[in-house]
Short mmCIF file of N, CA and C in Angstrom, two decimals:
data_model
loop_
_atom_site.label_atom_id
_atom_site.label_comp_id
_atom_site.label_asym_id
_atom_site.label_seq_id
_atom_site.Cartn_x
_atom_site.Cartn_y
_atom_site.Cartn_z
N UNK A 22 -14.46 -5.67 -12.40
CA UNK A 22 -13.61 -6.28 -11.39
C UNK A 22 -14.02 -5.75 -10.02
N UNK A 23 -13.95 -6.54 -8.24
CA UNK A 23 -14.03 -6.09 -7.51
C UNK A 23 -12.99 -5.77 -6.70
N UNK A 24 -13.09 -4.77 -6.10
CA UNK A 24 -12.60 -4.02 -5.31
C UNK A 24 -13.08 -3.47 -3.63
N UNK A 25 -12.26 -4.16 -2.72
CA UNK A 25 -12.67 -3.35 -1.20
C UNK A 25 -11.66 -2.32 -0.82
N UNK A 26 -12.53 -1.36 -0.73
CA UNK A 26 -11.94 -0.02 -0.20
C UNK A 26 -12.25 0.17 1.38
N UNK A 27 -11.00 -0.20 2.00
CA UNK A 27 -10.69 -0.33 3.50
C UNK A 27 -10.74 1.12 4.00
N UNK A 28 -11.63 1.40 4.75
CA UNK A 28 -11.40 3.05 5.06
C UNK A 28 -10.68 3.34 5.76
N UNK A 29 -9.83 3.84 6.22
CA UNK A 29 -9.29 3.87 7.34
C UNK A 29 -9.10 5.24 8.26
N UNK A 30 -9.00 5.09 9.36
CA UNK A 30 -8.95 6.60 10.17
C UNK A 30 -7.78 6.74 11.18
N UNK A 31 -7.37 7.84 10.95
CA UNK A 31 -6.38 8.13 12.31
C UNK A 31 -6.79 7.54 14.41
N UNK A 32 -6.12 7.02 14.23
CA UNK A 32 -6.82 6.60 15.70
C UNK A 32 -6.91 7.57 16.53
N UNK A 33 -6.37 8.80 16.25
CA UNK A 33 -6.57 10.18 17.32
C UNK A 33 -7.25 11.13 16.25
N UNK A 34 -8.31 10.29 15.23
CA UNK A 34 -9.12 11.33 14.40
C UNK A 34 -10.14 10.99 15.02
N UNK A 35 -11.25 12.31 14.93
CA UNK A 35 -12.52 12.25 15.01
C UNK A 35 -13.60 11.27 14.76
N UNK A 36 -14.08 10.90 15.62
CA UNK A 36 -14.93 9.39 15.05
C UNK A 36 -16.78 10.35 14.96
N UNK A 37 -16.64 10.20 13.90
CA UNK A 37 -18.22 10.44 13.61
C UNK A 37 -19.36 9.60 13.94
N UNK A 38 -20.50 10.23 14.09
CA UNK A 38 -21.42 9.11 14.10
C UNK A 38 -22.36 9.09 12.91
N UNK A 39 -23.40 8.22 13.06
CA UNK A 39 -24.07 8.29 11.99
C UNK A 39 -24.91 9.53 11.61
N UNK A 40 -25.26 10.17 12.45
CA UNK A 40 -26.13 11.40 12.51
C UNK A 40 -25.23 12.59 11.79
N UNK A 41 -23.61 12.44 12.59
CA UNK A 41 -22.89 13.52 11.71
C UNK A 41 -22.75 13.48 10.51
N UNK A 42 -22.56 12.00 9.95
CA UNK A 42 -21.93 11.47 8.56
C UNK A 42 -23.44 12.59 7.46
N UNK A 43 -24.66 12.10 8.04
CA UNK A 43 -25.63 12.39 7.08
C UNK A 43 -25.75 13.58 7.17
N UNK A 44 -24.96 14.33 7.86
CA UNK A 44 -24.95 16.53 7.98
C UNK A 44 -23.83 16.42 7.24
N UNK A 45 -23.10 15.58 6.86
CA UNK A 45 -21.46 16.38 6.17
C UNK A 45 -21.41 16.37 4.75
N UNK A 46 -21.46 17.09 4.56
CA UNK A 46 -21.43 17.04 2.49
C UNK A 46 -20.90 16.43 1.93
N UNK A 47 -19.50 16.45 2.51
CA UNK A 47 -18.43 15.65 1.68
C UNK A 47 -19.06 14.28 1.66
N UNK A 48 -19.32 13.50 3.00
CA UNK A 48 -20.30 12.10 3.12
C UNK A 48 -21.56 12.13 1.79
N UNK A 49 -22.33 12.96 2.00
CA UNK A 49 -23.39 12.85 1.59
C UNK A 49 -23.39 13.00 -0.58
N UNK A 50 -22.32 13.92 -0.49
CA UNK A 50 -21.81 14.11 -1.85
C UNK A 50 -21.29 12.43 -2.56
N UNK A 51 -20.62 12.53 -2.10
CA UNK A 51 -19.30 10.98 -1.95
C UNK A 51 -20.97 9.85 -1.69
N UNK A 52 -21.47 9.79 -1.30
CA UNK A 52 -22.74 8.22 -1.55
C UNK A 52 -23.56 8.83 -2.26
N UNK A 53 -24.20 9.77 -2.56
CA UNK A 53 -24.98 9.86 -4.13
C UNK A 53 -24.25 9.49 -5.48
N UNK A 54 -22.94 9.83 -5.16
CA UNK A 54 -22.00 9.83 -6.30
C UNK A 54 -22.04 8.21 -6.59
N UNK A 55 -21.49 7.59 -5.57
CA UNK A 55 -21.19 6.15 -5.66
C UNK A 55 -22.71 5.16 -5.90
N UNK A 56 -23.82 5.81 -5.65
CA UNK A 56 -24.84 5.27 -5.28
C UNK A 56 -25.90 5.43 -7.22
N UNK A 57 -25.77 6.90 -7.79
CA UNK A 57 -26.06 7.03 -8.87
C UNK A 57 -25.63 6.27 -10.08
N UNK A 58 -24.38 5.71 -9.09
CA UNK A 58 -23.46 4.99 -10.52
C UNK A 58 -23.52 3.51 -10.09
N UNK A 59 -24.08 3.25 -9.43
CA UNK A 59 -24.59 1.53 -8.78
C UNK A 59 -22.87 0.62 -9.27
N UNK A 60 -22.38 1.59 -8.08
CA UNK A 60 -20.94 0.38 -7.92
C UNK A 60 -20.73 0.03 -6.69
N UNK A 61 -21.21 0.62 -5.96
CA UNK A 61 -21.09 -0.19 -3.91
C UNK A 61 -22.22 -1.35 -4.27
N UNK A 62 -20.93 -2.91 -4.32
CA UNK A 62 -22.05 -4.19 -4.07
C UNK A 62 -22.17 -4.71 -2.62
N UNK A 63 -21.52 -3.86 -1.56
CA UNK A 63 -21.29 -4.05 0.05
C UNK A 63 -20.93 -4.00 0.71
N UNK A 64 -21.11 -3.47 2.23
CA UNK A 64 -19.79 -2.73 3.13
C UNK A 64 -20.80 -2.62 4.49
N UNK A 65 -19.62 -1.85 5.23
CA UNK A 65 -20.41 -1.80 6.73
C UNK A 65 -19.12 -0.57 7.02
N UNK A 66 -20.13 0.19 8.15
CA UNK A 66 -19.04 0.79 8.90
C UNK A 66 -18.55 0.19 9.99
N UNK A 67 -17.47 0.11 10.64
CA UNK A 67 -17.36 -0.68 11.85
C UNK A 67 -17.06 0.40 12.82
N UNK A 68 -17.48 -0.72 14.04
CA UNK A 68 -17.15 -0.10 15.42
C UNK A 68 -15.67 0.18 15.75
N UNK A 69 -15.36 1.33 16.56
CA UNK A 69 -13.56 1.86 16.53
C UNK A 69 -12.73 0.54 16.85
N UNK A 70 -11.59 0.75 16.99
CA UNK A 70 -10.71 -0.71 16.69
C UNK A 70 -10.62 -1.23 18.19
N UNK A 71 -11.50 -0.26 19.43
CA UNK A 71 -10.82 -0.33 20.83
C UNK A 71 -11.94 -1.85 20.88
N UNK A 72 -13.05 -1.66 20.28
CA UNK A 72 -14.42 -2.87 20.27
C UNK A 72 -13.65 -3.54 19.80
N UNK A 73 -12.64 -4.30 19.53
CA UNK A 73 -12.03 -5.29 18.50
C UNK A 73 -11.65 -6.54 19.40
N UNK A 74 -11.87 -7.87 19.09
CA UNK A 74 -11.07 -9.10 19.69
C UNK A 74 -10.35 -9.15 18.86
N UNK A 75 -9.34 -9.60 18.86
CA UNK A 75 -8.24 -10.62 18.25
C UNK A 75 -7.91 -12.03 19.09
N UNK A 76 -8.01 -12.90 17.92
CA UNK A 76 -8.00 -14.32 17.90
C UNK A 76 -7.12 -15.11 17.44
N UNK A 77 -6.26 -15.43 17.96
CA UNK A 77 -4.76 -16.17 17.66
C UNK A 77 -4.94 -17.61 18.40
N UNK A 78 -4.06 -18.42 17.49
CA UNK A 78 -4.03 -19.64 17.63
C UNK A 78 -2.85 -20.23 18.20
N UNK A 79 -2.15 -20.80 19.15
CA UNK A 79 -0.83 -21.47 19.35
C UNK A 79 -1.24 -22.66 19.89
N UNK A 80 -0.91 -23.71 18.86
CA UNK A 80 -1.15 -25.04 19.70
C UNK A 80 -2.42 -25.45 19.74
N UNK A 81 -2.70 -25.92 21.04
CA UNK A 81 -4.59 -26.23 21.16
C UNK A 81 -4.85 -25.19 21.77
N UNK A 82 -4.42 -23.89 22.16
CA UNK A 82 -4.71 -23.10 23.07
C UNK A 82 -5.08 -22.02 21.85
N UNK A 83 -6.45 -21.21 22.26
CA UNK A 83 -6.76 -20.01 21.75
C UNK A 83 -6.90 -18.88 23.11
N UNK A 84 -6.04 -18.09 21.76
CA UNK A 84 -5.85 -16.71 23.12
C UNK A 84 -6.26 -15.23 22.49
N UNK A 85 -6.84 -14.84 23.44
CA UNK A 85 -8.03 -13.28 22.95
C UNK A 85 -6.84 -12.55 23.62
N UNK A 86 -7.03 -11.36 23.15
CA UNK A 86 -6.51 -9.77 23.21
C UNK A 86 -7.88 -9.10 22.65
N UNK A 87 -8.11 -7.91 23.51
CA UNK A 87 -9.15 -6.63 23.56
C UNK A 87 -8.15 -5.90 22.61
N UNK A 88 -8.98 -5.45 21.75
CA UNK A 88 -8.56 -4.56 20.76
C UNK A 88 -7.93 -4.78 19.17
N UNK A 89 -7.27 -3.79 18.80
CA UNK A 89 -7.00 -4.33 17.53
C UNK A 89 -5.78 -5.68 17.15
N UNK A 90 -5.41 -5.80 15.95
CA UNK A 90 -4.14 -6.89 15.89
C UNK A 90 -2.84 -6.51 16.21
N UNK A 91 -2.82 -4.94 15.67
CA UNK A 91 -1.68 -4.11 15.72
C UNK A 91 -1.82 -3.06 16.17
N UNK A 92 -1.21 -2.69 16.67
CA UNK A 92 -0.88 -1.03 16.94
C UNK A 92 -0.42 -0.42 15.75
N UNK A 93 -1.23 0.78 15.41
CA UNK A 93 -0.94 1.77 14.33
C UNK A 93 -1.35 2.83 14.20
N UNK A 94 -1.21 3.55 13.66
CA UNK A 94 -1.69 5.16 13.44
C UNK A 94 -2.76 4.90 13.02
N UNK A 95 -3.57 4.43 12.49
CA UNK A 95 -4.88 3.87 12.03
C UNK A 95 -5.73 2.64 11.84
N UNK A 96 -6.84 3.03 11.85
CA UNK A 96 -7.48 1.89 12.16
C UNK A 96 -8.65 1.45 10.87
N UNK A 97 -8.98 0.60 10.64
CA UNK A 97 -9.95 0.06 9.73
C UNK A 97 -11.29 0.73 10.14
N UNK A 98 -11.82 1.53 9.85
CA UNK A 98 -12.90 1.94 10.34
C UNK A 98 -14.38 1.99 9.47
N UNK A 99 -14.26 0.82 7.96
CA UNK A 99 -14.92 0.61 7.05
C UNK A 99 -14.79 -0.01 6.18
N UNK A 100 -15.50 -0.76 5.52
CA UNK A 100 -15.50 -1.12 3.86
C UNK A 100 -16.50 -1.20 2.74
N UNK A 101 -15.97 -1.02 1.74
CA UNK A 101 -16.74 -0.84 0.63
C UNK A 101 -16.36 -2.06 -0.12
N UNK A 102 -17.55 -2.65 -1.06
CA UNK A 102 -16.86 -3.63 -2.14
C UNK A 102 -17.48 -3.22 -3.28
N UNK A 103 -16.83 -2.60 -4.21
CA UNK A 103 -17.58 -1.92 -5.04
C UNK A 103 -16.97 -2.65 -6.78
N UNK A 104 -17.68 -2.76 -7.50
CA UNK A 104 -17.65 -3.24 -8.74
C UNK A 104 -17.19 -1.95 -9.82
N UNK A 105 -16.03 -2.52 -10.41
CA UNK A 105 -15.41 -1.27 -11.58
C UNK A 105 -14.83 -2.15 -12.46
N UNK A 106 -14.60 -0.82 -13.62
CA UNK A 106 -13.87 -1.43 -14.69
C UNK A 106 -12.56 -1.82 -14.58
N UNK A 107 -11.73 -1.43 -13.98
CA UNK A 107 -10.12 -1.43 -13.54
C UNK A 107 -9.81 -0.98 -12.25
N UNK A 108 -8.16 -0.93 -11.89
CA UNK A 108 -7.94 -0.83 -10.85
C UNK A 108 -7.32 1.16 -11.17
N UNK A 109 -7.39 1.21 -12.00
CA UNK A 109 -7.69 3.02 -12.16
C UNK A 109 -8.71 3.55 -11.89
N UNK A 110 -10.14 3.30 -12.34
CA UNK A 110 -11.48 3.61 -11.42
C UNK A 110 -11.04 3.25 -10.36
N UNK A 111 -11.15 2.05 -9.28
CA UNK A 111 -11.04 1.95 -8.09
C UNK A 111 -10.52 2.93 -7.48
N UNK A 112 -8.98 3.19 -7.78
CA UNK A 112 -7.96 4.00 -6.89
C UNK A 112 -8.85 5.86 -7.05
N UNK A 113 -9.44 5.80 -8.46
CA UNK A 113 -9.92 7.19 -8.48
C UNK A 113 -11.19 7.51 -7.71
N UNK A 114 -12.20 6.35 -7.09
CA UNK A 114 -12.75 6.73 -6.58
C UNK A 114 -12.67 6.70 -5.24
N UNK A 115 -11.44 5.83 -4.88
CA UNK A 115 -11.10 5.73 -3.55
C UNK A 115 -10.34 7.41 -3.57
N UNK A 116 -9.98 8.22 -4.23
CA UNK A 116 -9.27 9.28 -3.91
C UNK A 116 -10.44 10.48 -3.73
N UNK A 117 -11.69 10.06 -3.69
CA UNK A 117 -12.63 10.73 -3.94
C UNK A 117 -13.56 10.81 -2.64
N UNK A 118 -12.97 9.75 -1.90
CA UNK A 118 -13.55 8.95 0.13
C UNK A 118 -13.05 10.26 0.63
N UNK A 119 -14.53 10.88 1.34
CA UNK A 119 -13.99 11.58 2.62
C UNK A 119 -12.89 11.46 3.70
N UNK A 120 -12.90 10.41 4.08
CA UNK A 120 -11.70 9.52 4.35
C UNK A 120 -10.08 9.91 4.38
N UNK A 121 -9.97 9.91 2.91
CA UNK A 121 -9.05 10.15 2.07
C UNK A 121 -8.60 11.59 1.99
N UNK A 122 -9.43 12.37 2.11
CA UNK A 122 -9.66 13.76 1.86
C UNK A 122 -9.14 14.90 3.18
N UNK A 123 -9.89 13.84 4.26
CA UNK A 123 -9.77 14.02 5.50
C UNK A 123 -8.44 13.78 6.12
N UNK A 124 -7.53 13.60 6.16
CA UNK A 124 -6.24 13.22 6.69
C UNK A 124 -6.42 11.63 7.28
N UNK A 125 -6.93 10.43 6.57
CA UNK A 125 -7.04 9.54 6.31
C UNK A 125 -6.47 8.96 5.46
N UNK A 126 -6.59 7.27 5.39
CA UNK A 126 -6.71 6.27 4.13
C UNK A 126 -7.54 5.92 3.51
N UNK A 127 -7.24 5.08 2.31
CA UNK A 127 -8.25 4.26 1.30
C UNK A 127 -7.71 2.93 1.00
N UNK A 128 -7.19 1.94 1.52
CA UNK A 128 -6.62 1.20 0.86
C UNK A 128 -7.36 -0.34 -0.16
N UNK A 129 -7.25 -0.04 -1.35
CA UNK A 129 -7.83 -0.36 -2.33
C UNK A 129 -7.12 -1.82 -2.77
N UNK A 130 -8.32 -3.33 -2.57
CA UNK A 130 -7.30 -4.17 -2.41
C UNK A 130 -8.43 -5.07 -3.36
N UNK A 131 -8.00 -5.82 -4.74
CA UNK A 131 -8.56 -6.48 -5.58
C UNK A 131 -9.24 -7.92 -4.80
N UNK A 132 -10.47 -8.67 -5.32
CA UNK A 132 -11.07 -9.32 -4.60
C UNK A 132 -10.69 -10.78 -5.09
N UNK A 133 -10.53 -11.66 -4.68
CA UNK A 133 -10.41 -12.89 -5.38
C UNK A 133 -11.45 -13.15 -5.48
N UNK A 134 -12.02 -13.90 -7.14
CA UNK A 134 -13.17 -14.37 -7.99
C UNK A 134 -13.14 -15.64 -8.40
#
C-alpha cells in the first residue's frame, strides 16, 4: 500500500540545508535505512512555506497570497511516498523521520489507487 509522509517542521525550527542534512546522522542513518529496504517510490524537499503562493478561486477572479494557506506552528517542509505493507509499517517508519525525532511531524496519509 502507499503512503506520503508529509514532513513537517516547526516554523521557528531550524531549516537545514542540503549540505547539513548529509553531516547529520540521524539524516544519513534514516535514508540508508529507507533506501536498503527500497520503499521511498518519491518525494522532494521543499522550499520554507515563506516561498509559497496560494491560489484561491472566487468567481472569475483568481487571487494570490505570498506564503503559506494557513498560519500554523508548522509547515510542510517535505514528502515521501513510500510503498509498505500496512498502515503499521508506515506510522513505524514515519516514527523513525528525523523530523519526528526532532521536535517535529510526520503526518502519514494513505494514497488513493
Amino acid at each position: 500500500m502507499k503512503y506520503v509522509l508529509f514532513i513537517c517542521t516547526p516554523v521557528d525550527g531550524e531549516e537545514l540545508s542540503p549540505e547539513e542534512i548529509s553531516d547529520d546522522s540521524r539524516f544519513t542513518e534514516y535514508i540508508d535505512l529507507v533506501r536498503s529496504r527500497d520503499i521511498v517510490k518519491g518525494g522532494a524537499r521543499l522550499r520554507p512555506s515563506s516561498d509559497a503562493t496560494t491560489v484561491r478561486v472566487q468567481g472569475d477572479e483568481v487571487l494570490l497570497t505570498d506564503g503559506p494557506f494557513v498560519e500554523s506552528k508548522e509547515y510542510v517542509a517535505g514528502f515521501d511516498i513510500i510503498e509498505v505493507a500496512d498502515l503499521d509499517e508506515a506510522i513505524a517508519l514515519a516514527s523513525r523521520h528525523p523530523a519526528a525525532l526532532g521536535g517535529g511531524s510526520v503526518e502519514v496519509r494513505p494514497v488513493w489507487e
